[in-house]
PDB file of C-alpha atoms in Angstrom:
ATOM      1  CA  MET A 679      55.226  43.738 138.695  1.00  0.00           C
ATOM      2  CA  GLY A 680      51.963  45.658 138.960  1.00  0.00           C
ATOM      3  CA  ARG A 681      53.525  48.173 141.265  1.00  0.00           C
ATOM      4  CA  PHE A 682      56.397  48.660 138.766  1.00  0.00           C
ATOM      5  CA  VAL A 683      54.013  49.297 135.860  1.00  0.00           C
ATOM      6  CA  LEU A 684      52.004  51.758 137.901  1.00  0.00           C
ATOM      7  CA  PHE A 685      55.154  53.634 138.886  1.00  0.00           C
ATOM      8  CA  ALA A 686      56.459  53.720 135.329  1.00  0.00           C
ATOM      9  CA  GLY A 687      53.113  54.970 134.042  1.00  0.00           C
ATOM     10  CA  THR A 688      52.946  57.668 136.669  1.00  0.00           C
ATOM     11  CA  ALA A 689      56.483  58.807 135.842  1.00  0.00           C
ATOM     12  CA  LEU A 690      55.641  58.923 132.149  1.00  0.00           C
ATOM     13  CA  THR A 691      52.509  60.977 132.854  1.00  0.00           C
ATOM     14  CA  VAL A 692      54.457  63.449 134.968  1.00  0.00           C
ATOM     15  CA  ALA A 693      57.146  63.713 132.266  1.00  0.00           C
ATOM     16  CA  LEU A 694      54.563  64.383 129.556  1.00  0.00           C
ATOM     17  CA  VAL A 695      52.763  67.012 131.627  1.00  0.00           C
ATOM     18  CA  THR A 696      56.056  68.704 132.467  1.00  0.00           C
ATOM     19  CA  ALA A 697      57.149  68.682 128.818  1.00  0.00           C
ATOM     20  CA  GLY A 698      53.813  70.113 127.759  1.00  0.00           C
ATOM     21  CA  ALA A 699      54.006  72.898 130.271  1.00  0.00           C
ATOM     22  CA  TYR A 700      57.595  73.661 129.288  1.00  0.00           C
ATOM     23  CA  GLY A 701      56.727  73.658 125.611  1.00  0.00           C
ATOM     24  CA  GLN A 702      53.821  76.007 126.199  1.00  0.00           C
ATOM     25  CA  GLY A 703      56.098  78.352 128.127  1.00  0.00           C
ATOM     26  CA  THR A 704      58.663  78.328 125.314  1.00  0.00           C
ATOM     27  CA  ARG A 705      56.066  79.104 122.671  1.00  0.00           C
ATOM     28  CA  GLY A 706      54.791  82.003 124.733  1.00  0.00           C
ATOM     29  CA  ALA A 707      58.223  83.492 125.474  1.00  0.00           C
ATOM     30  CA  VAL A 708      59.028  86.954 124.126  1.00  0.00           C
ATOM     31  CA  PRO A 709      61.679  86.603 121.364  1.00  0.00           C
ATOM     32  CA  GLN A 710      64.992  88.236 122.220  1.00  0.00           C
ATOM     33  CA  PRO A 711      66.700  90.618 119.753  1.00  0.00           C
ATOM     34  CA  PRO A 712      69.974  89.437 118.236  1.00  0.00           C
ATOM     35  CA  PRO A 713      73.200  90.708 119.819  1.00  0.00           C
ATOM     36  CA  THR A 714      74.328  94.145 118.657  1.00  0.00           C
ATOM     37  CA  ALA A 715      77.425  94.665 116.519  1.00  0.00           C
ATOM     38  CA  LYS A 716      79.205  96.117 119.544  1.00  0.00           C
ATOM     39  CA  ALA A 717      78.386  93.055 121.643  1.00  0.00           C
ATOM     40  CA  ARG A 718      79.480  90.644 118.874  1.00  0.00           C
ATOM     41  CA  ALA A 719      82.804  92.386 118.136  1.00  0.00           C
ATOM     42  CA  PRO A 720      85.637  89.809 118.064  1.00  0.00           C
ATOM     43  CA  PHE A 721      88.167  92.470 119.104  1.00  0.00           C
ATOM     44  CA  ASP A 722      88.325  96.063 120.348  1.00  0.00           C
ATOM     45  CA  MET A 723      89.115  98.722 117.735  1.00  0.00           C
ATOM     46  CA  THR A 724      88.371 101.720 119.897  1.00  0.00           C
ATOM     47  CA  GLY A 725      90.994 104.232 120.976  1.00  0.00           C
ATOM     48  CA  TYR A 726      93.749 106.226 119.277  1.00  0.00           C
ATOM     49  CA  TRP A 727      95.987 104.914 116.500  1.00  0.00           C
ATOM     50  CA  VAL A 728      98.838 106.411 114.454  1.00  0.00           C
ATOM     51  CA  SER A 729      99.911 105.638 110.864  1.00  0.00           C
ATOM     52  CA  MET A 730     103.033 103.541 110.388  1.00  0.00           C
ATOM     53  CA  VAL A 731     104.393 104.745 107.048  1.00  0.00           C
ATOM     54  CA  THR A 732     106.606 101.792 106.215  1.00  0.00           C
ATOM     55  CA  GLU A 733     105.432 101.387 102.617  1.00  0.00           C
ATOM     56  CA  ASP A 734     105.010 103.846  99.719  1.00  0.00           C
ATOM     57  CA  TRP A 735     106.758 106.544 101.753  1.00  0.00           C
ATOM     58  CA  ARG A 736     107.391 108.813  98.763  1.00  0.00           C
ATOM     59  CA  PHE A 737     103.741 108.742  97.729  1.00  0.00           C
ATOM     60  CA  ARG A 738     102.362 109.310 101.219  1.00  0.00           C
ATOM     61  CA  MET A 739     104.737 111.576 103.143  1.00  0.00           C
ATOM     62  CA  ILE A 740     105.283 114.054 100.306  1.00  0.00           C
ATOM     63  CA  THR A 741     103.072 115.084  97.400  1.00  0.00           C
ATOM     64  CA  PRO A 742     104.253 113.173  94.302  1.00  0.00           C
ATOM     65  CA  PRO A 743     104.936 115.216  91.163  1.00  0.00           C
ATOM     66  CA  LYS A 744     102.330 115.461  88.451  1.00  0.00           C
ATOM     67  CA  GLY A 745     102.334 112.358  86.248  1.00  0.00           C
ATOM     68  CA  ASP A 746     103.819 110.035  88.882  1.00  0.00           C
ATOM     69  CA  TYR A 747     101.217 107.285  89.083  1.00  0.00           C
ATOM     70  CA  LEU A 748     103.533 104.316  89.466  1.00  0.00           C
ATOM     71  CA  GLY A 749     101.756 101.283  90.933  1.00  0.00           C
ATOM     72  CA  VAL A 750      98.194 102.438  90.214  1.00  0.00           C
ATOM     73  CA  PRO A 751      96.486 100.515  87.356  1.00  0.00           C
ATOM     74  CA  LEU A 752      95.057 103.526  85.515  1.00  0.00           C
ATOM     75  CA  ASN A 753      93.425 103.462  82.109  1.00  0.00           C
ATOM     76  CA  GLN A 754      94.228 106.098  79.505  1.00  0.00           C
ATOM     77  CA  GLU A 755      91.395 108.427  80.483  1.00  0.00           C
ATOM     78  CA  ALA A 756      92.570 108.460  84.110  1.00  0.00           C
ATOM     79  CA  ARG A 757      96.149 109.176  83.019  1.00  0.00           C
ATOM     80  CA  SER A 758      95.067 112.156  80.980  1.00  0.00           C
ATOM     81  CA  ILE A 759      93.113 113.528  83.963  1.00  0.00           C
ATOM     82  CA  ALA A 760      96.068 113.010  86.312  1.00  0.00           C
ATOM     83  CA  ASP A 761      98.354 114.770  83.841  1.00  0.00           C
ATOM     84  CA  ARG A 762      96.147 117.882  84.096  1.00  0.00           C
ATOM     85  CA  TRP A 763      96.209 118.035  87.910  1.00  0.00           C
ATOM     86  CA  ASP A 764      96.228 121.614  89.198  1.00  0.00           C
ATOM     87  CA  PRO A 765      96.163 122.043  93.025  1.00  0.00           C
ATOM     88  CA  ALA A 766      95.508 125.789  92.702  1.00  0.00           C
ATOM     89  CA  LYS A 767      92.371 125.001  90.728  1.00  0.00           C
ATOM     90  CA  ASP A 768      91.209 122.595  93.453  1.00  0.00           C
ATOM     91  CA  GLU A 769      91.805 125.249  96.085  1.00  0.00           C
ATOM     92  CA  ALA A 770      89.844 127.840  94.134  1.00  0.00           C
ATOM     93  CA  ALA A 771      86.944 125.383  93.859  1.00  0.00           C
ATOM     94  CA  GLY A 772      87.046 124.582  97.582  1.00  0.00           C
ATOM     95  CA  GLU A 773      87.993 120.969  96.874  1.00  0.00           C
ATOM     96  CA  GLN A 774      91.112 120.645  99.024  1.00  0.00           C
ATOM     97  CA  CYS A 775      89.730 117.379 100.427  1.00  0.00           C
ATOM     98  CA  LYS A 776      89.751 115.427  97.137  1.00  0.00           C
ATOM     99  CA  SER A 777      92.573 113.169  98.368  1.00  0.00           C
ATOM    100  CA  TYR A 778      90.895 112.643 101.766  1.00  0.00           C
ATOM    101  CA  GLY A 779      87.949 110.569 100.552  1.00  0.00           C
ATOM    102  CA  ALA A 780      87.293 106.968 101.615  1.00  0.00           C
ATOM    103  CA  ALA A 781      89.301 105.548  98.698  1.00  0.00           C
ATOM    104  CA  ASN A 782      92.498 107.160 100.043  1.00  0.00           C
ATOM    105  CA  ILE A 783      91.977 108.520 103.575  1.00  0.00           C
ATOM    106  CA  MET A 784      93.523 105.466 105.262  1.00  0.00           C
ATOM    107  CA  ARG A 785      96.716 106.087 103.251  1.00  0.00           C
ATOM    108  CA  VAL A 786      97.004 109.692 104.455  1.00  0.00           C
ATOM    109  CA  PRO A 787      99.535 109.865 107.349  1.00  0.00           C
ATOM    110  CA  ALA A 788      97.282 110.565 110.304  1.00  0.00           C
ATOM    111  CA  ARG A 789      96.069 109.642 113.736  1.00  0.00           C
ATOM    112  CA  LEU A 790      92.750 107.871 114.104  1.00  0.00           C
ATOM    113  CA  HIS A 791      90.197 108.067 116.880  1.00  0.00           C
ATOM    114  CA  ILE A 792      87.752 105.153 116.835  1.00  0.00           C
ATOM    115  CA  THR A 793      84.638 105.022 119.025  1.00  0.00           C
ATOM    116  CA  TRP A 794      81.170 103.472 118.996  1.00  0.00           C
ATOM    117  CA  GLU A 795      78.629 106.056 117.816  1.00  0.00           C
ATOM    118  CA  ASN A 796      75.968 103.611 119.000  1.00  0.00           C
ATOM    119  CA  ASP A 797      75.682  99.839 119.383  1.00  0.00           C
ATOM    120  CA  GLN A 798      75.332  99.350 115.610  1.00  0.00           C
ATOM    121  CA  THR A 799      77.627 102.098 114.270  1.00  0.00           C
ATOM    122  CA  LEU A 800      81.390 102.460 114.589  1.00  0.00           C
ATOM    123  CA  LYS A 801      82.879 105.940 114.113  1.00  0.00           C
ATOM    124  CA  LEU A 802      86.394 106.590 112.777  1.00  0.00           C
ATOM    125  CA  GLU A 803      87.811 110.134 112.886  1.00  0.00           C
ATOM    126  CA  THR A 804      91.096 111.351 111.380  1.00  0.00           C
ATOM    127  CA  ASP A 805      93.092 114.320 112.597  1.00  0.00           C
ATOM    128  CA  ALA A 806      94.543 114.860 109.092  1.00  0.00           C
ATOM    129  CA  GLY A 807      91.757 116.475 107.091  1.00  0.00           C
ATOM    130  CA  MET A 808      89.351 116.165 110.034  1.00  0.00           C
ATOM    131  CA  GLN A 809      87.323 113.463 108.307  1.00  0.00           C
ATOM    132  CA  THR A 810      84.662 111.241 109.906  1.00  0.00           C
ATOM    133  CA  ARG A 811      83.728 107.788 108.660  1.00  0.00           C
ATOM    134  CA  LEU A 812      80.676 105.923 109.950  1.00  0.00           C
ATOM    135  CA  PHE A 813      80.590 102.137 109.607  1.00  0.00           C
ATOM    136  CA  TYR A 814      76.985 100.940 109.731  1.00  0.00           C
ATOM    137  CA  PHE A 815      76.353  97.368 110.873  1.00  0.00           C
ATOM    138  CA  GLY A 816      72.644  98.110 110.689  1.00  0.00           C
ATOM    139  CA  THR A 817      70.796 100.048 108.007  1.00  0.00           C
ATOM    140  CA  PRO A 818      73.117 102.721 106.544  1.00  0.00           C
ATOM    141  CA  GLN A 819      72.059 106.328 106.981  1.00  0.00           C
ATOM    142  CA  GLY A 820      72.414 109.140 104.437  1.00  0.00           C
ATOM    143  CA  GLN A 821      72.329 109.436 100.659  1.00  0.00           C
ATOM    144  CA  GLY A 822      76.042 109.382  99.909  1.00  0.00           C
ATOM    145  CA  GLY A 823      77.708 111.710  97.454  1.00  0.00           C
ATOM    146  CA  THR A 824      80.189 112.778 100.156  1.00  0.00           C
ATOM    147  CA  TRP A 825      83.944 112.242 100.526  1.00  0.00           C
ATOM    148  CA  GLN A 826      83.316 109.262 102.817  1.00  0.00           C
ATOM    149  CA  GLY A 827      80.294 107.854 100.979  1.00  0.00           C
ATOM    150  CA  ILE A 828      78.168 105.150 102.605  1.00  0.00           C
ATOM    151  CA  SER A 829      79.951 102.342 104.454  1.00  0.00           C
ATOM    152  CA  LYS A 830      78.292  99.019 105.263  1.00  0.00           C
ATOM    153  CA  ALA A 831      80.173  96.982 107.886  1.00  0.00           C
ATOM    154  CA  SER A 832      80.016  93.346 108.981  1.00  0.00           C
ATOM    155  CA  TRP A 833      81.948  91.031 111.272  1.00  0.00           C
ATOM    156  CA  GLU A 834      83.444  87.963 109.644  1.00  0.00           C
ATOM    157  CA  PHE A 835      84.334  85.196 112.079  1.00  0.00           C
ATOM    158  CA  ASP A 836      87.018  82.554 111.665  1.00  0.00           C
ATOM    159  CA  ALA A 837      85.401  79.180 112.246  1.00  0.00           C
ATOM    160  CA  GLY A 838      88.719  77.371 111.779  1.00  0.00           C
ATOM    161  CA  PHE A 839      88.661  77.414 107.993  1.00  0.00           C
ATOM    162  CA  GLY A 840      90.415  80.766 107.523  1.00  0.00           C
ATOM    163  CA  LEU A 841      89.047  84.143 106.523  1.00  0.00           C
ATOM    164  CA  PRO A 842      88.341  84.904 102.844  1.00  0.00           C
ATOM    165  CA  ALA A 843      91.013  87.482 101.960  1.00  0.00           C
ATOM    166  CA  GLU A 844      94.802  87.390 102.345  1.00  0.00           C
ATOM    167  CA  ARG A 845      96.077  90.350 104.349  1.00  0.00           C
ATOM    168  CA  PHE A 846      99.579  91.402 105.324  1.00  0.00           C
ATOM    169  CA  ASP A 847     101.125  93.569 108.038  1.00  0.00           C
ATOM    170  CA  ARG A 848     103.702  96.339 107.632  1.00  0.00           C
ATOM    171  CA  PHE A 849     106.539  93.768 107.432  1.00  0.00           C
ATOM    172  CA  GLY A 850     104.895  91.860 104.586  1.00  0.00           C
ATOM    173  CA  THR A 851     103.920  89.004 106.921  1.00  0.00           C
ATOM    174  CA  GLN A 852     100.505  87.467 106.346  1.00  0.00           C
ATOM    175  CA  VAL A 853      97.997  88.632 108.944  1.00  0.00           C
ATOM    176  CA  ARG A 854      96.330  85.820 110.838  1.00  0.00           C
ATOM    177  CA  PRO A 855      93.563  87.533 112.815  1.00  0.00           C
ATOM    178  CA  GLN A 856      92.349  85.804 115.940  1.00  0.00           C
ATOM    179  CA  GLY A 857      88.612  85.316 116.021  1.00  0.00           C
ATOM    180  CA  GLY A 858      87.474  87.521 113.169  1.00  0.00           C
ATOM    181  CA  THR A 859      87.792  90.641 111.067  1.00  0.00           C
ATOM    182  CA  MET A 860      85.698  93.689 110.199  1.00  0.00           C
ATOM    183  CA  LYS A 861      84.730  93.989 106.551  1.00  0.00           C
ATOM    184  CA  VAL A 862      83.625  97.401 105.247  1.00  0.00           C
ATOM    185  CA  VAL A 863      82.163  98.051 101.790  1.00  0.00           C
ATOM    186  CA  THR A 864      81.907 101.719 100.774  1.00  0.00           C
ATOM    187  CA  THR A 865      79.923 103.073  97.821  1.00  0.00           C
ATOM    188  CA  ARG A 866      78.268 106.334  96.655  1.00  0.00           C
ATOM    189  CA  LEU A 867      81.450 108.380  96.944  1.00  0.00           C
ATOM    190  CA  ARG A 868      82.047 111.907  95.804  1.00  0.00           C
ATOM    191  CA  PRO A 869      84.762 111.696  93.088  1.00  0.00           C
ATOM    192  CA  GLY A 870      88.251 112.324  94.431  1.00  0.00           C
ATOM    193  CA  TYR A 871      91.912 111.320  94.256  1.00  0.00           C
ATOM    194  CA  LEU A 872      93.684 108.031  94.967  1.00  0.00           C
ATOM    195  CA  ARG A 873      96.819 110.067  95.559  1.00  0.00           C
ATOM    196  CA  LYS A 874      97.330 113.726  96.287  1.00  0.00           C
ATOM    197  CA  ASN A 875      98.742 114.406  92.800  1.00  0.00           C
ATOM    198  CA  GLY A 876      95.404 114.119  91.030  1.00  0.00           C
ATOM    199  CA  ILE A 877      95.056 110.382  90.305  1.00  0.00           C
ATOM    200  CA  PRO A 878      91.256 110.137  90.024  1.00  0.00           C
ATOM    201  CA  TYR A 879      88.572 107.808  91.270  1.00  0.00           C
ATOM    202  CA  SER A 880      84.963 108.219  90.191  1.00  0.00           C
ATOM    203  CA  ALA A 881      81.554 108.111  91.864  1.00  0.00           C
ATOM    204  CA  GLU A 882      81.337 104.498  90.663  1.00  0.00           C
ATOM    205  CA  ALA A 883      84.288 103.407  92.814  1.00  0.00           C
ATOM    206  CA  LEU A 884      83.738 100.451  95.143  1.00  0.00           C
ATOM    207  CA  VAL A 885      86.007 100.338  98.204  1.00  0.00           C
ATOM    208  CA  THR A 886      86.338  97.074 100.155  1.00  0.00           C
ATOM    209  CA  GLU A 887      88.360  97.039 103.376  1.00  0.00           C
ATOM    210  CA  TYR A 888      89.316  94.476 105.993  1.00  0.00           C
ATOM    211  CA  PHE A 889      90.286  95.717 109.466  1.00  0.00           C
ATOM    212  CA  ASP A 890      92.387  93.326 111.559  1.00  0.00           C
ATOM    213  CA  ARG A 891      93.867  93.787 115.019  1.00  0.00           C
ATOM    214  CA  VAL A 892      97.306  92.201 115.444  1.00  0.00           C
ATOM    215  CA  THR A 893      99.394  91.922 118.616  1.00  0.00           C
ATOM    216  CA  GLU A 894     103.168  91.619 118.158  1.00  0.00           C
ATOM    217  CA  PRO A 895     105.320  89.427 120.461  1.00  0.00           C
ATOM    218  CA  ASN A 896     106.621  92.572 122.209  1.00  0.00           C
ATOM    219  CA  GLY A 897     103.061  93.598 123.102  1.00  0.00           C
ATOM    220  CA  ASP A 898     102.626  96.345 120.489  1.00  0.00           C
ATOM    221  CA  VAL A 899      99.131  96.373 119.009  1.00  0.00           C
ATOM    222  CA  TYR A 900      98.466  97.216 115.358  1.00  0.00           C
ATOM    223  CA  LEU A 901      95.421  97.758 113.190  1.00  0.00           C
ATOM    224  CA  VAL A 902      96.047  96.453 109.666  1.00  0.00           C
ATOM    225  CA  VAL A 903      93.729  97.831 106.978  1.00  0.00           C
ATOM    226  CA  THR A 904      93.731  95.976 103.660  1.00  0.00           C
ATOM    227  CA  MET A 905      91.905  97.903 100.954  1.00  0.00           C
ATOM    228  CA  THR A 906      90.804  97.151  97.388  1.00  0.00           C
ATOM    229  CA  VAL A 907      89.453  99.896  95.126  1.00  0.00           C
ATOM    230  CA  GLU A 908      87.519  98.903  92.019  1.00  0.00           C
ATOM    231  CA  ASP A 909      86.553 101.624  89.567  1.00  0.00           C
ATOM    232  CA  PRO A 910      85.237 100.721  86.087  1.00  0.00           C
ATOM    233  CA  MET A 911      85.659 104.319  84.959  1.00  0.00           C
ATOM    234  CA  TYR A 912      89.352 104.852  85.750  1.00  0.00           C
ATOM    235  CA  LEU A 913      91.047 101.593  86.804  1.00  0.00           C
ATOM    236  CA  SER A 914      92.030  98.753  84.498  1.00  0.00           C
ATOM    237  CA  GLN A 915      92.094  96.323  87.440  1.00  0.00           C
ATOM    238  CA  PRO A 916      91.536  96.431  91.220  1.00  0.00           C
ATOM    239  CA  TYR A 917      93.984  98.616  93.157  1.00  0.00           C
ATOM    240  CA  MET A 918      95.137  96.983  96.415  1.00  0.00           C
ATOM    241  CA  THR A 919      96.976  98.463  99.405  1.00  0.00           C
ATOM    242  CA  SER A 920      97.750  97.536 103.007  1.00  0.00           C
ATOM    243  CA  THR A 921      98.185 100.153 105.749  1.00  0.00           C
ATOM    244  CA  SER A 922      99.171  99.720 109.398  1.00  0.00           C
ATOM    245  CA  PHE A 923      98.356 101.791 112.486  1.00  0.00           C
ATOM    246  CA  ARG A 924      99.898 101.390 115.943  1.00  0.00           C
ATOM    247  CA  LYS A 925      97.773 101.676 119.081  1.00  0.00           C
ATOM    248  CA  GLN A 926      98.408 104.791 121.174  1.00  0.00           C
ATOM    249  CA  ALA A 927      97.986 105.106 124.933  1.00  0.00           C
ATOM    250  CA  ASP A 928      96.018 108.342 124.757  1.00  0.00           C
ATOM    251  CA  ALA A 929      95.169 111.475 122.714  1.00  0.00           C
ATOM    252  CA  ALA A 930      98.380 113.306 123.644  1.00  0.00           C
ATOM    253  CA  ARG A 931      99.454 113.936 120.025  1.00  0.00           C
ATOM    254  CA  TRP A 932      96.015 114.198 118.429  1.00  0.00           C
ATOM    255  CA  ASN A 933      96.243 117.253 116.160  1.00  0.00           C
ATOM    256  CA  PRO A 934      93.248 118.056 113.925  1.00  0.00           C
ATOM    257  CA  THR A 935      94.324 119.898 110.755  1.00  0.00           C
ATOM    258  CA  PRO A 936      92.284 120.831 107.649  1.00  0.00           C
ATOM    259  CA  CYS A 937      92.654 119.271 104.205  1.00  0.00           C
ATOM    260  CA  THR A 938      95.392 120.549 101.921  1.00  0.00           C
ATOM    261  CA  SER A 939      95.785 120.283  98.156  1.00  0.00           C
ATOM    262  CA  ARG A 940      99.597 120.345  98.056  1.00  0.00           C
TER     263      ARG A 940
END
């Protein structure tokens, strides 16, 4: 019995000493930085993508006539501004890019090139209008007041309870992203157009987007962008759209072209 007690006490002493040493080592360890946005990404958005214009074809592929603002919840002030749209006046003022701002650029038929600017910043370039959007997972840079404003990005992960916003693909089927989604909130925009025919959005516009990667049964890969624009100056309620892009193998058809007003 005495030998057993001695052994047990010795074991306990060794355990306590070991735990103390381990605890001291833990307290003295150098804290590690959190994973970067690039490292935490639930899916890969990089590469080349092309617009799939399967909805609102007549508003996107051709310039709608003046006064055609069907589907956009405009207030009376916005309607009166849209009714005075004059593309020649925009051209003379050097504002051909008014319909290429963040509140509409994803609706412009285009090819996208998405890359990581750095581990905390995703870059999206369009060939139509030659626009560049920067999605900051860290502290946003710049003062805004540009066509693309300031975009704050975050990953939202699906923990089995579903993601917060309903999103749909080009066929009207609800998107069920695997693993997570990228949320982007854009503010401090230069005033521009929600459509090419002069439908306005103001500097107070708030643009919220969800980017989801979807793989079809045939292996085609799509990027579905669900966007909501809120503008207390010109919209009577939030304006919602969904736009799809198909993944491309390479840059073979990448064709940068400047903004146009018509």
